[in-house]
Short mmCIF file of C-alpha atoms in Angstrom, two decimals:
data_model
loop_
_atom_site.label_atom_id
_atom_site.label_comp_id
_atom_site.label_asym_id
_atom_site.label_seq_id
_atom_site.Cartn_x
_atom_site.Cartn_y
_atom_site.Cartn_z
CA GLU H 18 -14.71 -8.47 -1.83
CA THR H 19 -12.59 -5.32 -1.53
CA GLN H 20 -11.55 -6.26 2.00
CA ASP H 21 -10.60 -9.76 0.86
CA THR H 22 -8.56 -8.37 -2.01
CA PHE H 23 -6.81 -5.90 0.27
CA ALA H 24 -6.10 -8.62 2.83
CA HIS H 25 -4.57 -10.72 0.07
CA VAL H 26 -2.34 -7.87 -1.09
CA ALA H 27 -1.39 -6.86 2.42
CA GLY H 28 -0.54 -10.45 3.25
CA TYR H 29 2.79 -11.96 4.04
CA ILE H 30 3.66 -13.15 0.53
CA HIS H 31 3.37 -9.78 -1.22
CA ILE H 32 5.10 -7.79 1.49
CA LYS H 33 7.98 -10.23 1.74
CA VAL H 34 9.22 -8.89 -1.62
CA TYR H 35 10.17 -5.70 0.19
CA ILE H 36 12.21 -7.33 2.96
CA CYS H 37 15.45 -6.02 1.46
CA ILE H 38 14.19 -2.44 1.72
CA CYS H 39 12.67 -2.77 5.14
CA ILE H 40 15.48 -4.64 6.82
CA CYS H 41 17.20 -1.25 7.09
CA ILE H 42 14.26 0.05 9.10
CA TYR H 43 13.27 -2.95 11.17
CA ILE H 44 15.54 -5.35 12.99
CA GLN H 45 14.81 -8.97 12.13
CA ALA H 46 12.53 -9.68 15.12
CA GLU H 47 10.48 -6.52 14.53
CA TRP H 48 10.21 -7.39 10.82
CA ARG H 49 8.77 -10.84 11.61
CA GLU H 50 6.30 -9.25 14.03
CA TYR H 51 5.32 -6.68 11.38
CA LEU H 52 4.74 -9.40 8.76
CA ALA H 53 2.67 -11.50 11.17
CA HIS H 54 0.58 -8.47 12.12
CA MET H 55 0.04 -7.31 8.52
CA SER H 56 -0.97 -10.81 7.39
CA GLU H 57 -3.98 -10.74 9.74
CA SER H 58 -7.35 -10.37 8.07
CA ARG H 59 -8.81 -6.85 8.04
CA HIS H 60 -5.66 -5.20 9.38
CA TRP H 61 -5.11 -1.60 8.31
CA GLY H 62 -2.42 -1.21 5.69
CA ASP H 63 0.39 1.29 5.57
CA GLU H 64 2.63 2.82 2.92
CA LEU H 65 4.53 -0.44 2.51
CA THR H 66 1.35 -2.42 1.77
CA LEU H 67 0.26 0.33 -0.62
CA ARG H 68 3.55 -0.06 -2.49
CA ALA H 69 3.10 -3.86 -2.46
CA ALA H 70 -0.37 -3.47 -4.00
CA CYS H 71 1.06 -1.19 -6.67
CA GLU H 72 3.70 -3.75 -7.60
CA SER H 73 1.44 -6.81 -7.23
CA TYR H 74 -1.28 -5.49 -9.51
CA GLY H 75 0.96 -3.43 -11.80
CA VAL H 76 -1.20 -0.32 -11.34
CA GLU H 77 -0.38 3.32 -10.71
CA VAL H 78 -1.70 4.42 -7.33
CA HIS H 79 -2.65 8.08 -6.93
CA LEU H 80 -2.80 9.13 -3.30
CA ILE H 81 -4.55 12.41 -2.43
CA THR H 82 -3.51 13.49 1.07
CA THR H 83 -4.40 16.14 3.64
CA GLU H 84 -0.79 17.33 3.73
CA LYS H 85 -0.09 20.70 2.06
CA GLU H 86 3.41 19.82 0.86
CA HIS H 87 2.59 16.39 -0.55
CA TRP H 88 -1.10 16.55 -1.43
CA HIS H 89 -0.68 14.20 -4.43
CA MET H 90 1.63 11.21 -4.30
CA LEU H 91 2.07 8.78 -7.18
CA TYR H 92 3.25 5.21 -6.85
CA ARG H 93 4.36 3.64 -10.13
CA PRO H 94 5.04 -0.08 -10.47
CA ALA H 95 8.44 -1.19 -11.70
CA THR H 96 6.66 -3.35 -14.28
CA PRO H 97 3.30 -1.82 -15.22
CA ARG H 98 0.66 -4.03 -16.78
CA GLN H 99 -0.90 -3.05 -20.07
CA PRO H 100 -3.28 -1.44 -20.42
CA LEU H 101 -2.10 0.67 -17.47
CA ARG H 102 -4.74 1.00 -14.78
CA HIS H 103 -4.99 3.66 -12.08
CA ALA H 104 -6.20 3.41 -8.49
CA PHE H 105 -7.18 6.50 -6.50
CA LEU H 106 -7.01 6.67 -2.72
CA SER H 107 -7.28 9.40 -0.14
CA TYR H 108 -5.15 9.63 2.99
CA ILE H 109 -6.14 11.53 6.09
CA SER H 110 -2.72 12.10 7.60
CA PRO H 111 -1.54 10.37 9.73
CA ILE H 112 -4.55 8.17 10.35
CA HIS H 113 -6.35 6.44 7.54
CA TYR H 114 -6.52 5.51 3.84
CA ASN H 115 -9.86 5.58 1.96
CA THR H 116 -10.92 4.63 -1.54
CA VAL H 117 -12.04 7.32 -3.95
CA ALA H 118 -14.98 6.44 -6.17
CA LEU H 119 -16.73 8.29 -8.97
CA ALA H 120 -20.03 9.87 -8.04
CA ARG H 121 -22.74 8.50 -10.31
#
């Protein structure tokens, strides 16, 4: 279920919202290749897909990283949903994102 949800968020439709931002980074051909690659099921996300998830679900995303300078990063949606929800992730730089769950 989590993988399916992530795949949905990381998919072409949600990321396309950010084409205006990313066009400065990627030339058009590379952007199309990036979108095709990210729309594949079970593909690892990146900071752009994390931002897309934040905006798509209207949640604040707290990212705890292994970097000394930026150990806590916060992504806030432009239009938060009420009641505001929070998602917590860890990031082992520069390799991998993980979910953070409460120990019960």
